[in-house]
CSV table of C-alpha atoms and ligand atoms in Angstrom, one decimal:
chain,number,residue,atom,x,y,z
D,1,MET,CA,133.1,45.4,87.3
D,2,SER,CA,134.1,41.3,86.8
D,3,SER,CA,138.2,42.7,85.1
D,4,SER,CA,140.2,45.4,85.5
D,5,GLU,CA,139.6,45.8,82.0
D,6,ASN,CA,136.0,46.7,82.3
D,7,VAL,CA,136.9,49.3,84.5
D,8,PHE,CA,137.0,52.7,82.9
D,9,GLU,CA,137.6,56.1,84.2
D,10,SER,CA,134.8,58.6,82.3
D,11,ILE,CA,136.8,61.6,84.0
D,12,ARG,CA,140.5,61.9,84.8
D,13,TRP,CA,142.4,65.0,86.3
D,14,ASP,CA,146.0,64.2,84.9
D,15,GLY,CA,147.6,66.9,86.3
D,16,GLU,CA,147.5,69.8,83.9
D,17,SER,CA,144.3,68.6,81.9
D,18,LEU,CA,141.1,67.4,81.4
D,19,VAL,CA,140.7,63.9,79.8
D,20,ILE,CA,137.8,62.4,79.2
D,21,ILE,CA,135.8,59.5,77.7
D,22,ASP,CA,134.1,61.1,74.3
D,23,GLN,CA,130.9,60.0,74.7
D,24,THR,CA,129.1,61.1,71.8
D,25,LYS,CA,131.3,58.6,69.7
D,26,LEU,CA,130.5,55.5,72.3
D,27,PRO,CA,129.9,53.1,71.7
D,28,GLY,CA,132.1,52.5,68.5
D,29,GLU,CA,134.7,54.1,69.4
D,30,GLU,CA,136.5,54.2,72.9
D,31,ASN,CA,138.5,57.8,72.0
D,32,TYR,CA,139.8,60.4,74.9
D,33,LEU,CA,140.0,63.9,74.3
D,34,GLU,CA,141.6,66.2,76.6
D,35,LEU,CA,140.1,69.6,77.6
D,36,LYS,CA,142.8,72.1,78.2
D,37,THR,CA,140.7,75.0,78.7
D,38,ALA,CA,137.1,76.5,80.1
D,39,GLU,CA,136.7,77.3,76.9
D,40,ASP,CA,137.2,73.3,76.0
D,41,VAL,CA,135.3,71.8,78.9
D,42,ARG,CA,132.3,74.4,78.5
D,43,ASN,CA,131.8,72.9,74.4
D,44,ALA,CA,132.1,68.8,75.3
D,45,ILE,CA,129.7,69.5,78.3
D,46,ARG,CA,127.5,71.6,75.2
D,47,ARG,CA,128.1,69.0,72.9
D,48,LEU,CA,127.6,66.3,75.3
D,49,SER,CA,130.9,64.1,74.8
D,50,VAL,CA,130.7,64.3,79.0
D,51,ARG,CA,127.2,64.4,80.2
D,52,GLY,CA,125.1,63.8,82.8
D,53,ALA,CA,124.6,65.7,85.7
D,54,PRO,CA,127.2,64.9,88.3
D,55,ALA,CA,129.3,64.1,85.9
D,56,ILE,CA,129.1,67.6,84.1
D,57,GLY,CA,129.7,69.2,87.4
D,58,ILE,CA,132.6,67.1,88.1
D,59,SER,CA,133.9,69.0,84.7
D,60,GLY,CA,132.9,72.6,85.6
D,61,ALA,CA,134.4,72.3,88.9
D,62,TYR,CA,138.0,71.1,86.7
D,63,GLY,CA,136.7,73.5,83.5
D,64,PHE,CA,136.7,76.5,86.5
D,65,TYR,CA,140.5,75.8,87.4
D,66,LEU,CA,141.4,75.7,83.9
D,67,GLY,CA,139.7,79.2,83.1
D,68,ILE,CA,141.6,81.3,86.5
D,69,LYS,CA,145.0,79.0,86.6
D,70,ASP,CA,146.5,81.4,84.0
D,71,LEU,CA,144.5,84.6,85.2
D,72,GLU,CA,147.4,87.4,86.0
D,73,THR,CA,145.5,90.0,87.8
D,74,GLU,CA,146.5,90.7,91.5
D,75,ILE,CA,144.1,90.4,94.0
D,76,ASP,CA,141.3,92.3,93.3
D,77,ASN,CA,137.9,93.4,92.4
D,78,GLN,CA,139.2,92.5,88.7
D,79,PHE,CA,140.4,88.9,89.4
D,80,LEU,CA,137.3,88.3,91.2
D,81,LYS,CA,135.3,89.2,88.2
D,82,ALA,CA,137.2,87.3,85.6
D,83,CYS,CA,136.6,84.6,88.1
D,84,ARG,CA,132.8,85.2,87.7
D,85,ARG,CA,133.4,85.7,84.3
D,86,VAL,CA,134.6,81.9,84.0
D,87,ALA,CA,132.0,80.4,85.9
D,88,ASP,CA,129.5,82.3,84.0
D,89,SER,CA,130.7,80.4,81.1
D,90,LEU,CA,130.7,77.0,82.4
D,91,ASN,CA,127.5,77.4,83.6
D,92,SER,CA,125.7,79.1,80.3
D,93,ALA,CA,126.5,75.4,78.7
D,94,ARG,CA,123.8,73.5,80.3
D,95,PRO,CA,120.8,75.2,82.3
D,96,THR,CA,119.2,72.0,84.0
D,97,ALA,CA,121.5,69.6,85.6
D,98,VAL,CA,122.2,72.0,88.8
D,99,ASN,CA,125.4,69.8,89.4
D,100,LEU,CA,126.9,72.0,87.0
D,101,SER,CA,126.0,75.6,88.7
D,102,TRP,CA,126.2,73.5,92.7
D,103,ALA,CA,130.1,72.6,91.8
D,104,LEU,CA,130.8,76.0,90.2
D,105,ASN,CA,129.0,78.2,93.2
D,106,LYS,CA,131.6,75.7,95.5
D,107,LEU,CA,134.3,76.8,93.5
D,108,MET,CA,133.5,80.9,93.5
D,109,ASP,CA,132.5,80.6,97.7
D,110,GLN,CA,136.3,79.5,97.5
D,111,VAL,CA,137.6,82.4,95.7
D,112,GLU,CA,135.4,84.9,97.5
D,113,ARG,CA,136.7,83.4,100.9
D,114,GLY,CA,140.4,83.2,99.7
D,115,VAL,CA,140.1,87.0,98.5
D,116,ARG,CA,138.5,87.8,102.3
D,117,ASP,CA,141.7,85.7,103.9
D,118,GLY,CA,144.2,87.8,102.4
D,119,GLN,CA,145.2,85.0,100.4
D,120,ASN,CA,147.3,85.5,96.8
D,121,THR,CA,146.2,84.2,93.5
D,122,ASP,CA,148.4,81.2,93.9
D,123,GLU,CA,147.2,79.7,97.3
D,124,ILE,CA,143.3,81.2,95.8
D,125,LYS,CA,144.1,78.4,92.7
D,126,LYS,CA,145.3,75.6,94.6
D,127,SER,CA,142.7,75.6,96.9
D,128,VAL,CA,140.1,75.8,94.3
D,129,LEU,CA,142.0,72.5,91.9
D,130,ALA,CA,142.4,70.8,95.6
D,131,ASP,CA,138.1,71.7,95.9
D,132,ALA,CA,137.6,70.0,92.3
D,133,VAL,CA,139.2,67.1,92.8
D,134,GLN,CA,137.4,66.8,96.5
D,135,ILE,CA,134.0,66.9,94.3
D,136,HIS,CA,134.8,64.0,92.1
D,137,ASP,CA,136.0,61.8,94.9
D,138,GLU,CA,133.4,62.8,96.6
D,139,ASP,CA,131.4,61.6,93.9
D,140,ARG,CA,132.3,58.1,93.3
D,141,GLU,CA,131.9,57.6,97.6
D,142,LEU,CA,128.2,59.0,97.5
D,143,CYS,CA,127.7,57.1,93.7
D,144,ARG,CA,128.9,54.0,96.1
D,145,SER,CA,126.5,54.8,99.4
D,146,ILE,CA,124.2,54.8,96.6
D,147,GLY,CA,124.1,52.2,95.2
D,148,GLU,CA,124.3,50.3,98.3
D,149,LYS,CA,121.6,52.2,99.7
D,150,GLY,CA,119.3,51.2,96.8
D,151,LEU,CA,120.0,47.3,98.0
D,152,GLN,CA,116.9,47.9,99.9
D,153,LEU,CA,114.8,47.9,97.0
D,154,PHE,CA,115.7,44.2,95.9
D,155,ASP,CA,114.1,41.6,98.7
D,156,GLN,CA,114.4,39.8,95.6
D,157,PRO,CA,115.8,39.0,92.0
D,158,LYS,CA,113.9,41.7,90.0
D,159,ARG,CA,113.4,42.8,86.1
D,160,VAL,CA,113.7,46.9,86.1
D,161,LEU,CA,113.5,49.2,83.4
D,162,THR,CA,116.0,52.5,83.4
D,163,HIS,CA,115.9,55.3,81.0
D,164,CYS,CA,118.8,57.6,79.9
D,165,ASN,CA,122.3,56.5,81.5
D,166,THR,CA,123.2,57.1,84.8
D,167,GLY,CA,126.4,54.8,85.1
D,168,GLY,CA,129.5,55.5,85.7
D,169,LEU,CA,130.0,57.5,82.1
D,170,ALA,CA,127.2,59.9,84.2
D,171,THR,CA,129.3,60.2,87.4
D,172,GLY,CA,132.8,60.0,88.7
D,173,GLN,CA,132.1,56.4,89.1
D,174,PHE,CA,129.4,53.5,89.9
D,175,GLY,CA,126.5,55.8,88.5
D,176,THR,CA,122.6,56.7,90.5
D,177,ALA,CA,120.5,54.2,89.5
D,178,LEU,CA,122.6,52.5,87.2
D,179,SER,CA,124.8,52.0,90.2
D,180,CYS,CA,121.7,50.4,92.7
D,181,ILE,CA,121.4,47.8,89.3
D,182,THR,CA,125.1,46.9,89.9
D,183,HIS,CA,124.9,46.5,93.3
D,184,ALA,CA,121.3,44.6,93.0
D,185,HIS,CA,123.3,41.9,90.1
D,186,ASN,CA,126.4,41.6,92.9
D,187,ALA,CA,123.9,40.3,95.4
D,188,GLY,CA,122.0,38.2,92.7
D,189,ASN,CA,118.9,40.1,92.8
D,190,ILE,CA,118.7,41.4,88.9
D,191,ASN,CA,116.9,39.0,86.6
D,192,GLN,CA,116.7,42.1,83.6
D,193,VAL,CA,117.0,44.7,82.9
D,194,TRP,CA,114.8,47.0,80.1
D,195,VAL,CA,117.1,49.8,79.2
D,196,ASP,CA,114.6,52.6,77.2
D,197,GLU,CA,117.0,53.4,74.4
D,198,THR,CA,116.2,56.9,75.3
D,199,ARG,CA,116.0,59.1,71.9
D,200,PRO,CA,116.8,61.3,70.4
D,201,LEU,CA,120.3,61.0,71.3
D,202,LEU,CA,120.3,57.3,72.6
D,203,GLN,CA,122.0,57.2,75.5
D,204,GLY,CA,120.2,53.8,77.0
D,205,ALA,CA,120.7,52.4,73.4
D,206,ARG,CA,124.6,53.6,73.4
D,207,LEU,CA,126.0,54.1,77.0
D,208,THR,CA,124.0,52.1,79.0
D,209,THR,CA,123.7,48.8,77.6
D,210,TRP,CA,128.1,49.3,76.8
D,211,GLU,CA,127.6,50.2,80.9
D,212,LEU,CA,126.0,47.0,81.2
D,213,ARG,CA,127.9,44.8,79.1
D,214,LYS,CA,130.6,45.7,81.0
D,215,ALA,CA,129.4,45.1,84.1
D,216,GLY,CA,127.7,41.5,83.5
D,217,VAL,CA,124.2,42.4,84.0
D,218,PRO,CA,121.3,40.8,81.7
D,219,HIS,CA,119.8,43.3,79.7
D,220,SER,CA,117.9,44.2,77.0
D,221,LEU,CA,117.4,47.4,74.9
D,222,ILE,CA,113.7,48.7,73.8
D,223,VAL,CA,112.5,51.6,71.8
D,224,ASP,CA,111.1,53.9,74.3
D,225,SER,CA,107.7,53.5,73.5
D,226,ALA,CA,107.6,49.6,74.5
D,227,ALA,CA,107.6,50.7,78.5
D,228,GLY,CA,104.1,50.7,78.4
D,229,PHE,CA,104.3,47.5,77.0
D,230,LEU,CA,106.0,45.3,79.1
D,231,MET,CA,104.4,47.0,81.7
D,232,GLN,CA,101.1,46.3,81.2
D,233,ARG,CA,102.2,42.5,80.8
D,234,GLY,CA,103.8,42.2,83.9
D,235,GLU,CA,107.0,42.5,83.2
D,236,VAL,CA,108.5,45.0,85.0
D,237,ASP,CA,108.4,45.5,89.0
D,238,LEU,CA,110.8,48.1,90.0
D,239,VAL,CA,111.6,51.8,87.7
D,240,ILE,CA,114.9,53.1,88.7
D,241,LEU,CA,116.6,55.9,86.5
D,242,GLY,CA,118.2,59.1,87.7
D,243,ALA,CA,117.6,63.1,88.3
D,244,ASP,CA,119.4,66.0,87.1
D,245,ARG,CA,117.4,68.9,89.3
D,246,ILE,CA,115.0,67.7,92.2
D,247,SER,CA,113.4,70.9,93.7
D,248,ARG,CA,112.4,71.0,97.3
D,249,ASN,CA,108.9,68.8,97.4
D,250,GLY,CA,110.8,66.6,95.1
D,251,ASP,CA,110.0,66.8,91.6
D,252,THR,CA,112.0,65.5,89.5
D,253,ALA,CA,113.8,67.0,86.2
D,254,ASN,CA,114.9,64.3,83.8
D,255,LYS,CA,115.5,62.6,80.7
D,256,ILE,CA,112.1,63.5,78.3
D,257,GLY,CA,110.8,59.9,78.7
D,258,THR,CA,110.8,60.6,82.6
D,259,TYR,CA,107.4,62.1,83.2
D,260,THR,CA,106.0,59.0,80.8
D,261,LEU,CA,107.3,56.3,82.6
D,262,ALA,CA,106.5,57.6,85.5
D,263,VAL,CA,102.5,57.6,84.8
D,264,LEU,CA,102.6,54.7,83.1
D,265,ALA,CA,104.4,52.9,86.0
D,266,LYS,CA,101.5,54.6,88.4
D,267,GLU,CA,98.7,52.8,85.9
D,268,ASN,CA,100.0,49.4,86.1
D,269,GLY,CA,100.7,49.4,90.1
D,270,ILE,CA,105.0,49.6,89.6
D,271,PRO,CA,107.6,51.3,92.2
D,272,PHE,CA,109.0,54.1,90.4
D,273,TYR,CA,112.3,55.4,92.2
D,274,VAL,CA,114.6,58.0,91.2
D,275,ALA,CA,118.3,58.0,92.5
D,276,ALA,CA,120.5,61.4,93.0
D,277,PRO,CA,123.6,62.3,95.1
D,278,TYR,CA,122.8,65.9,97.5
D,279,SER,CA,124.3,67.2,94.3
D,280,THR,CA,121.6,67.4,92.2
D,281,PHE,CA,119.2,68.8,94.8
D,282,ASP,CA,117.6,72.2,94.3
D,283,LEU,CA,116.2,73.9,97.7
D,284,SER,CA,116.0,77.2,96.3
D,285,LEU,CA,113.2,76.0,94.1
D,286,ALA,CA,110.0,75.4,96.0
D,287,SER,CA,108.8,73.4,92.6
D,288,GLY,CA,109.7,71.6,89.8
D,289,ASP,CA,107.3,74.3,87.9
D,290,ASP,CA,110.9,76.5,88.4
D,291,ILE,CA,113.1,74.1,86.2
D,292,GLU,CA,114.5,75.5,83.6
D,293,ILE,CA,114.3,73.3,80.1
D,294,GLU,CA,117.1,73.2,77.7
D,295,LEU,CA,115.6,73.0,74.3
D,296,ARG,CA,118.0,71.5,72.3
D,297,ASP,CA,118.8,71.6,67.9
D,298,GLU,CA,116.2,70.7,66.3
D,299,GLU,CA,118.6,68.2,64.0
D,300,GLU,CA,119.0,65.8,66.7
D,301,VAL,CA,115.5,64.8,66.6
D,302,THR,CA,115.7,65.4,62.2
D,303,ALA,CA,118.6,63.4,62.4
D,304,LEU,CA,119.9,60.1,63.5
D,305,ASN,CA,124.1,59.9,63.1
D,306,GLY,CA,124.0,63.1,61.1
D,307,HIS,CA,121.6,60.6,58.3
D,308,PRO,CA,118.2,63.0,58.0
D,309,ILE,CA,114.9,61.4,59.6
D,310,SER,CA,112.4,63.3,58.0
D,311,PRO,CA,111.8,65.6,54.8
D,312,GLY,CA,114.3,68.5,54.9
D,313,GLN,CA,112.9,71.5,56.3
D,314,THR,CA,110.5,69.8,58.3
D,315,SER,CA,110.6,71.7,62.0
D,316,ALA,CA,111.0,69.8,65.2
D,317,TYR,CA,110.5,70.3,69.0
D,318,ASN,CA,113.9,69.3,71.4
D,319,PRO,CA,113.0,69.2,75.0
D,320,ALA,CA,116.3,67.7,76.5
D,321,PHE,CA,114.4,66.7,79.8
D,322,ASP,CA,110.8,66.4,81.9
D,323,ILE,CA,109.3,67.6,85.1
D,324,THR,CA,108.1,64.7,87.3
D,325,PRO,CA,105.6,65.6,90.0
D,326,HIS,CA,106.4,64.2,93.3
D,327,ARG,CA,103.0,62.4,93.2
D,328,TYR,CA,104.9,59.5,90.5
D,329,ILE,CA,107.3,59.2,92.5
D,330,SER,CA,107.7,55.8,95.2
D,331,GLY,CA,110.7,57.5,97.3
D,332,ILE,CA,114.3,58.8,95.6
D,333,ILE,CA,117.5,56.7,96.7
D,334,THR,CA,120.4,59.3,97.9
D,335,GLU,CA,123.7,58.4,99.7
D,336,ARG,CA,122.1,59.1,103.1
D,337,GLY,CA,119.1,56.9,102.8
D,338,ILE,CA,115.8,56.7,100.8
D,339,ILE,CA,113.4,59.3,101.2
D,340,TYR,CA,109.8,58.8,101.0
D,341,PRO,CA,106.8,60.6,100.7
D,342,ASP,CA,106.0,63.0,101.9
D,343,PHE,CA,108.1,64.6,100.0
D,344,GLU,CA,107.3,68.1,100.6
D,345,LYS,CA,108.5,67.6,104.6
D,346,ASN,CA,111.2,64.5,103.9
D,347,VAL,CA,113.4,66.0,101.2
D,348,VAL,CA,114.1,68.7,103.3
D,349,ARG,CA,114.7,66.5,106.7
D,350,MET,CA,117.3,64.0,104.5
D,351,MET,CA,119.4,66.9,103.2
D,352,ASN,CA,119.2,68.7,106.3
D,353,ARG,CA,120.3,65.2,107.6
D,354,ALA,CA,124.6,64.7,108.2
D,355,PRO,CA,125.7,62.1,105.5
D,356,ALA,CA,125.6,58.5,106.8
E,401,MRU,O1,121.3,65.1,78.5
E,401,MRU,P1,121.9,63.8,79.3
E,401,MRU,O2,122.6,62.5,79.2
E,401,MRU,O3,123.2,64.5,80.0
E,401,MRU,O4,120.7,63.6,80.7
E,401,MRU,C1,121.3,62.9,81.8
E,401,MRU,C2,120.4,62.7,82.6
E,401,MRU,O5,119.5,62.3,82.3
E,401,MRU,C3,120.5,61.6,83.5
E,401,MRU,O6,120.0,61.1,83.9
E,401,MRU,C4,120.7,62.5,84.4
E,401,MRU,O7,121.4,63.3,84.2
E,401,MRU,C5,121.3,61.4,86.0
E,401,MRU,S1,122.7,60.9,85.7
E,401,MRU,C6,123.7,60.0,86.9
């Protein structure tokens, strides 16, 4: 980032509450929301005030602490049950990004360990908060490292196409795919970033352009359906985008439209990379067939900024994500290095490797 005014914190723990930039208001207003309860956090995740797989994992972790910090029950089954209810409620906010359940499971493990070790509730609550802060701090480091690993793809200046928003807004800081792009830019290796607008909620148009502008990276916004045209004309050297859940064989759930881009990239001989931290891998799933796809409200498609764009009563189908089969993916950029095919073997191998 070129100056301090361009640095923003999408998520901040202020000691008592979680402060987030309300991403639904960007780029028009830079509004901050103070979330004081688990329910506040759940609602913020649900309506996409905070969004992006790592960011909802981090927020969910703080939300869990907010939900258990005032529980007065003594250590017994009631305490465990109450904690489980908080975790389940937060986890039900959005189903596709595994980072949310990953973070909540980690904290529930901490609670169960505390109970087993005979800790009192105050001690358990304290270690849950420490874990939430650790998840947040770790994500910054993971994203920095993903950006550094991504530099391998930039032996010369390139024109990159990206989808949705994968930047600091969507993570603890720096982003995933966007971290690769800003690192490459800082190394003088970005000629152009093509930013898909990302209908229906316009994360590309509203958020990625906002971040790239702050970072001084050259970019142009395109409608989603222009991607194929640009690829066909030889205007795209590389596609890099994020992930919400990656199964053991490398199949990747990401924002709706990702699969279309992957097929277009293959058709046009363009390398197609996914960037994600270890917390986005779900090794319990053999393939993408088992990933639940979130279906969102019809109004997100039938209206734009609250203004109807189709006749009243028009019905709409609104899957928020799709699955890209691993055969379309050239590589997956992680903090540990880039995973290349054969993904069936190499995903598990890289995830078992200690972080560099
Ligand atoms: O519905 P969203 O905006 O939460 O979807 C976000 C994405 O699909 C991102 O590409 C993904 O979460 C990776 S963010 C680093």
